[in-house]
Coordinates of C-alpha atoms in Angstrom, one line a residue:
X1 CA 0.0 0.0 0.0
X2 CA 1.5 3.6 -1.3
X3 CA 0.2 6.7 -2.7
X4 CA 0.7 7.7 -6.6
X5 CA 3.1 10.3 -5.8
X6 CA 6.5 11.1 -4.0
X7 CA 7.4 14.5 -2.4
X8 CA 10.7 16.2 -3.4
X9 CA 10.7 13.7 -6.6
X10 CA 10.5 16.6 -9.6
X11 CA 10.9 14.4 -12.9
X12 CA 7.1 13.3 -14.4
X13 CA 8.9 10.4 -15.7
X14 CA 9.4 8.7 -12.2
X15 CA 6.5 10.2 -10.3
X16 CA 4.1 10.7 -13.5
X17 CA 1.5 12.6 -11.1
X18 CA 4.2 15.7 -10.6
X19 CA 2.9 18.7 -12.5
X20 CA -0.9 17.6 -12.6
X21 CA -3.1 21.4 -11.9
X22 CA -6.7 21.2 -11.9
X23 CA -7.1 17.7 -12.5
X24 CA -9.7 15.6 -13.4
X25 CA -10.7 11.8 -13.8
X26 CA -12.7 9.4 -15.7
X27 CA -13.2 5.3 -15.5
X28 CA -13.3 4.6 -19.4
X29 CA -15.5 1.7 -19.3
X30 CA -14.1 0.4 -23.0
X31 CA -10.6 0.1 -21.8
X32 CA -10.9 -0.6 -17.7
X33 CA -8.9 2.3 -17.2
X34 CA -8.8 5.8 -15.1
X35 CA -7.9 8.7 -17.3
X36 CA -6.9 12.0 -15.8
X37 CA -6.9 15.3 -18.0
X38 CA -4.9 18.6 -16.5
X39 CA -4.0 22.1 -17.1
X40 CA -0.8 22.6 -19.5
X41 CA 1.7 23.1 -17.3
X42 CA 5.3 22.1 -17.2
X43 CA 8.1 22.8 -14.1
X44 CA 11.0 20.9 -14.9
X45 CA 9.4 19.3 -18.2
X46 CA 9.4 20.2 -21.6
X47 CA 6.6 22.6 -21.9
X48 CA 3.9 21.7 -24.7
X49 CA -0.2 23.0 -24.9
X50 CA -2.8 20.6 -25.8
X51 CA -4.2 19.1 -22.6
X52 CA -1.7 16.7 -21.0
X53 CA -3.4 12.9 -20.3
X54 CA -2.3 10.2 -17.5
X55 CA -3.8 7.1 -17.0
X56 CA -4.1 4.2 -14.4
X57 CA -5.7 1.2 -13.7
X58 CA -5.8 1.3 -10.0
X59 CA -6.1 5.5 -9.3
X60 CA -2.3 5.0 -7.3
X61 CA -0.2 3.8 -10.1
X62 CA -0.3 6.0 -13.0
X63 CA 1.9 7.0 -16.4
X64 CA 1.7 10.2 -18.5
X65 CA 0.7 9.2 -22.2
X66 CA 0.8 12.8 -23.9
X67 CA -1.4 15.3 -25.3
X68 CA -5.4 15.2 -26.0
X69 CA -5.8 17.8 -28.4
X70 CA -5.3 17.4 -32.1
X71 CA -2.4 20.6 -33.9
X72 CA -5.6 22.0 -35.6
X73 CA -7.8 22.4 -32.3
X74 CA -4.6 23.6 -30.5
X75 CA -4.5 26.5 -33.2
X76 CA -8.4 27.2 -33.1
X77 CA -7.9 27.4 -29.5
X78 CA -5.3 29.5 -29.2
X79 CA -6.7 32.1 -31.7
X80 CA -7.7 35.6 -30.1
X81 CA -7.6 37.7 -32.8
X82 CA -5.7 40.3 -32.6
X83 CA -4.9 39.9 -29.5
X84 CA -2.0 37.3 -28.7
X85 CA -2.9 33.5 -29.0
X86 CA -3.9 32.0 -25.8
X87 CA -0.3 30.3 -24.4
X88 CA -2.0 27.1 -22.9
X89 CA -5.4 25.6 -21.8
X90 CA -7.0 25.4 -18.6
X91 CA -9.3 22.7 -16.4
X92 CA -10.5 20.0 -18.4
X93 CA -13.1 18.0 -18.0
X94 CA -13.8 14.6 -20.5
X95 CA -16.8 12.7 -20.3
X96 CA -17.8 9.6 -22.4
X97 CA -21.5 10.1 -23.8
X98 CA -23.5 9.5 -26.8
X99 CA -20.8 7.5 -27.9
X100 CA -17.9 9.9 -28.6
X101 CA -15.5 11.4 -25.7
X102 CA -15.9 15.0 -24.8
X103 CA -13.5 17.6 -23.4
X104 CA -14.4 20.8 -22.0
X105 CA -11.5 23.1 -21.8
X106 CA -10.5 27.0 -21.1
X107 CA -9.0 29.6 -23.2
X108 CA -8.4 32.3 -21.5
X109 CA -7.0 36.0 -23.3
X110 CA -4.4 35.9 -20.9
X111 CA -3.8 35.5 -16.9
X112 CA -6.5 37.3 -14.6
X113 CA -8.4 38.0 -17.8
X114 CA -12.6 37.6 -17.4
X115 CA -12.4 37.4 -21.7
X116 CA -12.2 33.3 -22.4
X117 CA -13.6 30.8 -23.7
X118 CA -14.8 27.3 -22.8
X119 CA -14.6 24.8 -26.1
X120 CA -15.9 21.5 -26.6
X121 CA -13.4 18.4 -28.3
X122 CA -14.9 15.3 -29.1
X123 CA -12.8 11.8 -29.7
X124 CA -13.6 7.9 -30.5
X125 CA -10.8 7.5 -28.2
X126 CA -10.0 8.7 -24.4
X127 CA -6.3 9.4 -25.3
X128 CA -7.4 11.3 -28.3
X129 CA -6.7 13.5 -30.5
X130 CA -9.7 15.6 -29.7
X131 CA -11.1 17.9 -32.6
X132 CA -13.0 21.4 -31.6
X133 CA -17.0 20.9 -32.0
X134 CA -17.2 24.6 -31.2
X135 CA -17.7 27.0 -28.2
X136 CA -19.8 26.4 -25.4
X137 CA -19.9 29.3 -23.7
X138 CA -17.9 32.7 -24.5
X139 CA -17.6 35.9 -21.8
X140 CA -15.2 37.8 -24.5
X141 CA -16.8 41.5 -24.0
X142 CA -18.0 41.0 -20.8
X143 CA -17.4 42.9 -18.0
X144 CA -15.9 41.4 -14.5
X145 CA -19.0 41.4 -12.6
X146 CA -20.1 38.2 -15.1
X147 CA -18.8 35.3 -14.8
X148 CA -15.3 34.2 -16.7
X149 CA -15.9 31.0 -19.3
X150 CA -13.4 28.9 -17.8
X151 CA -13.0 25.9 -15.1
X152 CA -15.9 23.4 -16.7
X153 CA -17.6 20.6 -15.6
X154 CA -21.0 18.4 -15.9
X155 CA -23.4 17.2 -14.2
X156 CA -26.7 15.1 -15.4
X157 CA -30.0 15.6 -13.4
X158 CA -31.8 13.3 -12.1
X159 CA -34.3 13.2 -15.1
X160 CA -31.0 13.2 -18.1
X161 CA -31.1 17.2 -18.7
X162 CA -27.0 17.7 -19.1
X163 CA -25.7 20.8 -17.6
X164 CA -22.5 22.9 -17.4
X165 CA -21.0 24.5 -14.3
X166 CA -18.5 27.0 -15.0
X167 CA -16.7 30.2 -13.5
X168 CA -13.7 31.9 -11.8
X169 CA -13.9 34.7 -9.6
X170 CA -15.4 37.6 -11.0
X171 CA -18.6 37.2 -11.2
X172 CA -19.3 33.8 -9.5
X173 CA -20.0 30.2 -10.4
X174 CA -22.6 29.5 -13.3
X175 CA -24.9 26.9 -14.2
X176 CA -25.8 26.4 -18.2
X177 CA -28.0 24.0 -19.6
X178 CA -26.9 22.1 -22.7
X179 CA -28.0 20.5 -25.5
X180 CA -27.5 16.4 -24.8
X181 CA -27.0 14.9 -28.1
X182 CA -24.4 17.5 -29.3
X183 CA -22.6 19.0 -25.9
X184 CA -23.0 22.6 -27.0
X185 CA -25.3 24.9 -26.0
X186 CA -29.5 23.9 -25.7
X187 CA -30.0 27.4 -27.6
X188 CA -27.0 27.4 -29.6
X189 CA -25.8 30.7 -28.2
X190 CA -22.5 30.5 -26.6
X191 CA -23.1 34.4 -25.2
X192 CA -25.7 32.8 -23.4
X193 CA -24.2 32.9 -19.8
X194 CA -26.6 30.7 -18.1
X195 CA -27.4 31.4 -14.1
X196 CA -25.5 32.2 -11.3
X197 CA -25.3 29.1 -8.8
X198 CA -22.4 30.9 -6.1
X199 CA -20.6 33.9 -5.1
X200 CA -18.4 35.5 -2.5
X201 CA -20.4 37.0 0.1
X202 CA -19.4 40.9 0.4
X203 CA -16.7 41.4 2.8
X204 CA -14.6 38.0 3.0
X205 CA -11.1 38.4 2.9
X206 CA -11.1 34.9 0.8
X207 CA -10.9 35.6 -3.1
X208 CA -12.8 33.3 -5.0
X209 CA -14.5 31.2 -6.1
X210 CA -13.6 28.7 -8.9
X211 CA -13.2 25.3 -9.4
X212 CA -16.4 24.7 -9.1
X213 CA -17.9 21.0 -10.3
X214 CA -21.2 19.3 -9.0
X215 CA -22.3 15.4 -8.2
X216 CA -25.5 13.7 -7.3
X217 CA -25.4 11.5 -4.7
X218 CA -27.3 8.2 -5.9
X219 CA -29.2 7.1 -2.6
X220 CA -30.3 10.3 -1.1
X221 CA -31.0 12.0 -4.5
X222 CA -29.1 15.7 -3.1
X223 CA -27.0 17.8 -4.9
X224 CA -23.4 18.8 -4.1
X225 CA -21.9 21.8 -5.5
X226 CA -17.8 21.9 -4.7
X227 CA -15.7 25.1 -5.4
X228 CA -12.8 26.7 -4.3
X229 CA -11.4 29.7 -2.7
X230 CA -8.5 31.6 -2.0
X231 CA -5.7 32.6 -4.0
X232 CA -2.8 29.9 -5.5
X233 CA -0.4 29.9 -2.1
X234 CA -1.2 29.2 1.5
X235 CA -5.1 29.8 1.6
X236 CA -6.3 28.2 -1.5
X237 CA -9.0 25.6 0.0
X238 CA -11.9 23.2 -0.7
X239 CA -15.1 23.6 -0.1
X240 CA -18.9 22.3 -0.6
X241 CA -22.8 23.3 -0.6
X242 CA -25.9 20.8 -0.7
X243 CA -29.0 21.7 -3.0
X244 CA -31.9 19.4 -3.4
X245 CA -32.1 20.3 -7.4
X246 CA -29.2 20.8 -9.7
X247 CA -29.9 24.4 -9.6
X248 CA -30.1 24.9 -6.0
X249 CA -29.9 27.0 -3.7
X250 CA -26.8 25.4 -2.4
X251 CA -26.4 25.8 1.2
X252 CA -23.7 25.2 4.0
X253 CA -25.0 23.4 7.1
X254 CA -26.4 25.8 8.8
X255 CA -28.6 26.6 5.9
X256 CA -26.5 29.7 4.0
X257 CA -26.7 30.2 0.7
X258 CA -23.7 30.1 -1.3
X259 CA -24.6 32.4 -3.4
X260 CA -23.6 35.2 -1.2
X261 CA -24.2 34.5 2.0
X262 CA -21.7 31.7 2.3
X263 CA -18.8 30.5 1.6
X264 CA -19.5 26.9 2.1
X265 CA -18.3 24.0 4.0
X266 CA -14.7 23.5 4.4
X267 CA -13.4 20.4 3.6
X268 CA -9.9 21.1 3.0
X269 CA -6.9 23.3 3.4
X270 CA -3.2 23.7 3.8
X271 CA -2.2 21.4 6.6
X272 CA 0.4 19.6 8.5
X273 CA 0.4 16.6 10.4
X274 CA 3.6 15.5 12.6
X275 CA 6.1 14.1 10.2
X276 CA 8.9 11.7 11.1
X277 CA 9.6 9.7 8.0
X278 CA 7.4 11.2 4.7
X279 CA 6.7 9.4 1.7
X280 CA 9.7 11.9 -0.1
X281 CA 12.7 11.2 -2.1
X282 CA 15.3 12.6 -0.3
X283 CA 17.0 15.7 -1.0
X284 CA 19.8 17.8 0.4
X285 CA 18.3 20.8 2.2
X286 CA 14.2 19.5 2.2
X287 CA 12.3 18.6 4.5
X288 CA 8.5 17.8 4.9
X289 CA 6.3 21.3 5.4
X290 CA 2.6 20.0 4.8
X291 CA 1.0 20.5 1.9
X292 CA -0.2 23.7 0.9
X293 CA -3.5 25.1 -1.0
X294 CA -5.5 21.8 -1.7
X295 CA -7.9 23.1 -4.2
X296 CA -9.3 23.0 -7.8
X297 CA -11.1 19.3 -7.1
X298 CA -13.8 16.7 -8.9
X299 CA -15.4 14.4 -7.3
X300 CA -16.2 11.4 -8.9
X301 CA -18.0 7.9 -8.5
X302 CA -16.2 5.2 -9.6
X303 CA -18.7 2.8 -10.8
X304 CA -17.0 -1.0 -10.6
X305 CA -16.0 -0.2 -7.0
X306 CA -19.7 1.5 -6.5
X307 CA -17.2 4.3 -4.0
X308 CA -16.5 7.6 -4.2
X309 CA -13.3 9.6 -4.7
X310 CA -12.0 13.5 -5.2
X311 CA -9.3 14.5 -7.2
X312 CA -7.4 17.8 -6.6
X313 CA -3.8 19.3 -7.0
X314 CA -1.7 20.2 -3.6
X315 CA 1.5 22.1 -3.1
X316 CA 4.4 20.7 -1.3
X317 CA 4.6 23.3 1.6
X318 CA 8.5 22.4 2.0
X319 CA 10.4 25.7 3.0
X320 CA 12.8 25.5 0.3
X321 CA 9.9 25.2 -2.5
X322 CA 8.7 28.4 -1.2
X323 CA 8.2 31.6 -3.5
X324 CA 8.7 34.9 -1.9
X325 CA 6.9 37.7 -3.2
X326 CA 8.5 40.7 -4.8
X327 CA 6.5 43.1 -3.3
X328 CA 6.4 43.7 0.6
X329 CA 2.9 43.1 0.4
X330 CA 2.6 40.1 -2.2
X331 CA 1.7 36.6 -0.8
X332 CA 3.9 33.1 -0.9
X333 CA 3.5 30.7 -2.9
X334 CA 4.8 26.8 -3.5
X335 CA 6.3 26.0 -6.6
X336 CA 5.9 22.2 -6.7
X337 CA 2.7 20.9 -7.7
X338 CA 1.2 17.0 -7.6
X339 CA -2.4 15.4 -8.5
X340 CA -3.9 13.6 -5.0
X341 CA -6.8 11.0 -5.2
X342 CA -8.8 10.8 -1.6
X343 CA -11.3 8.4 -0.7
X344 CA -14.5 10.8 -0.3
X345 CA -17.1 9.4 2.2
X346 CA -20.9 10.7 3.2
X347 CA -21.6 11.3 7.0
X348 CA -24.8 12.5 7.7
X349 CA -25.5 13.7 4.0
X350 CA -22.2 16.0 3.8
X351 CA -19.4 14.7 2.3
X352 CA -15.9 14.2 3.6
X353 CA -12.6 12.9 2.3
X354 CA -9.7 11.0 3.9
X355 CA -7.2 12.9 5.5
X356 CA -4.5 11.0 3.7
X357 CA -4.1 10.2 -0.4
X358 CA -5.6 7.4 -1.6
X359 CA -2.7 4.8 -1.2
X360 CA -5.1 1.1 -2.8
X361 CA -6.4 0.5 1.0
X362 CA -9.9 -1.0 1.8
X363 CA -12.9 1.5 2.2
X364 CA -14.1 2.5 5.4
X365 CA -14.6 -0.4 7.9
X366 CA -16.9 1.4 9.8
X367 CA -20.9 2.9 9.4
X368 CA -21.1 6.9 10.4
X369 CA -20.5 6.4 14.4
X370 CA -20.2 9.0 17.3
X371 CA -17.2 10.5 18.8
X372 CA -16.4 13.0 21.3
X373 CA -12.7 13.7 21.8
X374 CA -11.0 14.8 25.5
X375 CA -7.9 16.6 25.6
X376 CA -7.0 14.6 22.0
X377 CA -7.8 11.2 23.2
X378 CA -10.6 9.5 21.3
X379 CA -13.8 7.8 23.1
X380 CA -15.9 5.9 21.1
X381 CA -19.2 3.9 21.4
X382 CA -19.4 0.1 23.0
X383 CA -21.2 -0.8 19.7
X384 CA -18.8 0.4 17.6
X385 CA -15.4 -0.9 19.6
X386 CA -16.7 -4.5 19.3
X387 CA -17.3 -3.9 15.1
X388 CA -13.9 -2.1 14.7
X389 CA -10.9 -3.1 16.5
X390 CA -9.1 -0.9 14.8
X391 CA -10.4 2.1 17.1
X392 CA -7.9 1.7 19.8
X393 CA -8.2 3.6 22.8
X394 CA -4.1 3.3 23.9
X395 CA -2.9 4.6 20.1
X396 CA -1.7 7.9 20.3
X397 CA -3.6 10.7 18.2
X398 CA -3.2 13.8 16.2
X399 CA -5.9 15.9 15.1
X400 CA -6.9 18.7 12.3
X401 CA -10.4 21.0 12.8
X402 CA -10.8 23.3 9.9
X403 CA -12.7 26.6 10.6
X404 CA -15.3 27.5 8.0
X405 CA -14.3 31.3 8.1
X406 CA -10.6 30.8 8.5
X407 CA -7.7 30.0 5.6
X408 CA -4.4 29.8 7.3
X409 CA -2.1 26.8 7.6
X410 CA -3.6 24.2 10.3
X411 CA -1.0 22.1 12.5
X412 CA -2.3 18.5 13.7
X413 CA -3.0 18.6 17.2
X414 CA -2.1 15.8 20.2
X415 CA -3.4 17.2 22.8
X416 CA -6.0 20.0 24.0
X417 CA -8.8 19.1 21.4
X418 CA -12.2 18.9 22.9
X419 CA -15.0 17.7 20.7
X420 CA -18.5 16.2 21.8
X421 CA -20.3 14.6 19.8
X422 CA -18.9 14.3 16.2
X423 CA -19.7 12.0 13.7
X424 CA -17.2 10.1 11.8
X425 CA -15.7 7.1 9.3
X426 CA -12.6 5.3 10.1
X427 CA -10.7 2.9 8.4
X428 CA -7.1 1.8 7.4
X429 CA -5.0 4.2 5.5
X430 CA -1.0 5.0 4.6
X431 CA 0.6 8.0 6.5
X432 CA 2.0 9.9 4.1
X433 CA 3.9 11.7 6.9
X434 CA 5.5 8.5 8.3
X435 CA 5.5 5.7 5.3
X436 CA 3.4 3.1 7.5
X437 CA 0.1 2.0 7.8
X438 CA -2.3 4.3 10.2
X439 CA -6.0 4.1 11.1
X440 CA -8.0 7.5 9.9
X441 CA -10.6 9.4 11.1
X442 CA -12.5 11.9 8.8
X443 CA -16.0 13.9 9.7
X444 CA -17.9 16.3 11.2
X445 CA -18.6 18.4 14.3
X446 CA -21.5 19.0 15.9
X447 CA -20.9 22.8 14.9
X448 CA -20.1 21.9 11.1
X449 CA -16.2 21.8 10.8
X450 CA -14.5 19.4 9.2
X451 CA -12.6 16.9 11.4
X452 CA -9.8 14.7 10.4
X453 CA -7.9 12.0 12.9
X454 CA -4.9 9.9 12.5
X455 CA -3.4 7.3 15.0
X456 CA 0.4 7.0 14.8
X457 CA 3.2 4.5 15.7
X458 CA 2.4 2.2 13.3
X459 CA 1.6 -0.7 15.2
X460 CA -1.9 -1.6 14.0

């Protein structure tokens, strides 16, 4: 048991899920594989635009196969007129539908622009090459209080109407109805911006949002818009509403809409658990910082296991990856970038992921169960001791609480956490922080903040 990716290991040859940004994964039915489609981006590769593919068979073990798009849709994509050609796509998303694969990708005028472009590719194949069907959506001559045409996604209701969720910053996250047979637009107007679904509620110090992508959970038929906030460094996060219809409202737990009035559950952040041995290929001068700005994620429900997963880049928070600003007042940033697959689990309706990367282990071994924490040690239920021996009372503990309305870098606790009545999962993972095998915790409090639990020593 191992994650798909080492720390401090910068060559995509070796450690194929180094450089992934803004991932995203399919399970190609035809082949029995996982494909993952990213942002182009290159840090110690060769840089080339067109949508760079990997693909596994087991979501740990993966290898980079090239490029999706075809030279001719790379030079439709790129062209802006007279303004300069669009140096590299953003946030793709592929489905397999109607029997034909589809990309939806970003062209963007250039960084922080609100003028881009979401395109539609079509294949016979999942590794392509992918030929333009046209635009989908278009926010060229739009001002910033609309929504910017990139970072897509679908989602199906419940009764096969096909839909596009799409935005960055600006002016919030959209929803777009589409036409089903052909992928584009239901009224063939790209201009068209469809609805607004989520935006930043006046005042928060959080920029955002983006990333944005939506799933229906099968057995209790709810909706589950996920989006992201923050900027690229330390406070880059993940977050989630629930809606009962595919157009919402989409709410936080207390019952906030994110469209405005919230900015959602958080279910992840920049974080650091204790680490005495990480999963890192050792290098003079590093050493294990946490990771840094978890963001950008899909979720995704991986049909032959019937589970569910998310998929989202992270930072290695290691000191010496660090990017000062050049301006007094600029922010840090982390230059080294990887693709992490979590387990994603449902407690009480509200979704929660592992607190370590999916390394091939087991799901959950447990049903949602009680817990109420004293001064970091764990007490659990009678009932659920005698189903899980895993929960130990005498393993010692570390914990991470994420605040909804806070963004900074969270350290795992051992002591002075006091938590009654929280609901939970726990099963077997790996400890990224300390190569071994670990028993993890991940749920809610009774307030509504995320909880993540690991044991440590290694001797389960």
């Amino acid at each position: 048991m191992r994650p798909g990716f080492k720390l401090n290991c910068h060559n995509r040859e070796k450690n194929p899920l180094f450089e992934a940004h803004d991932p995203s994964i399919m399970y190609d039915a035809a082949s029995g594989m996982y494909y993952s489609y990213a942002t182009d981006t290159a840090i110690t590769s060769d840089y080339k635009q067109g949508i760079p593919i990997r693909r596994s068979r087991n979501l740990v073990d993966f290898e980079f196969v090239g490029y999706a798009l075809s030279e001719r849709a790379v030079k439709q994509g790129r062209d802006n007129g007279k303004y300069p050609p669009t140096g590299g796509f953003w946030a793709p998303f592929v489905e397999y539908t109607q029997g034909e694969y589809r990309m939806y990708y970003s062209a963007t005028r250039a960084f922080g622009s609100s003028e881009s472009r979401i395109w539609l590719a079509i294949a016979d194949n999942p590794e392509g090459p992918f030929e333009n069907r046209g635009v989908v959506v278009d926010s060229w001559g739009t001002g910033d209080d609309l929504p910017n045409a990139i970072d897509p996604h679908i989602i199906d209701d419940e009764n096969g109407n096909k839909y596009l969720v799409y935005g960055s910053f600006f002016g919030g996250i959209y929803l777009k109805e589409l036409e089903p047979k052909t992928g584009l637009s239901l009224d063939h107007n790209p201009h068209n911006l469809g609805d607004r679904i989520a935006h930043r509620p006046k005042g928060s110090y959080i920029d955002g949002p983006e990333g944005a992508s939506i799933i229906r959970n099968h057995k209790n038929g709810k909706y589950y818009l996920f989006l992201s906030y923050g900027w690229l460094g330390e406070d880059y996060d993940i977050r989630v509403g629930i809606g009962d219809t595919v157009r919402g409202p989409y709410r936080d737990m207390d019952g906030h809409s994110l469209d405005g009035e919230s900015l959602g559950v958080k279910l992840a952040g920049s974080y650091c658990f204790t680490a005495a041995r990480p999963y890192a290929e050792e290098g003079k001068g590093w050493s294990f910082g946490g990771f840094r700005g978890p963001g950008h994620g899909v979720p995704f429900f991986n049909e032959p296991e019937g589970q569910y997963y998310f998929v989202h880049h992270v930072r290695d928070g290691a000191d010496t990856l660090m990017r000062k600003p050049k301006k007094r007042d600029g922010r840090v940033s982390y230059i080294m970038h990887y693709m992490m697959v979590r387990r994603m689990y449902f407690v009480n309706d509200m979704p929660t992921m592992s607190p370590e990367p999916f390394a091939g282990e087991a799901p959950a071994l447990t049903e949602c169960f009680r817990l109420d924490i004293v001064d970091g040690v764990p007490h659990f239920s009678e009932d659920v001791l005698q189903t899980a021996e895993i929960l130990r009372k005498d393993y010692q503990w570390e914990w991470i609480i994420f605040k909804n309305d806070d963004n900074h870098m969270l350290k795992a606790k051992h002591s002075g956490i006091y938590i009654q009545d929280a609901h939970a999962v726990a099963g077997i993972g790996f400890d990224y922080e300390n190569s071994e095998s670990c028993v993890i915790v991940c749920g809610y409090t009774k307030d509504g903040r995320t909880l993540w639990g690991k044991s440590l020593g290694g001797n389960i």
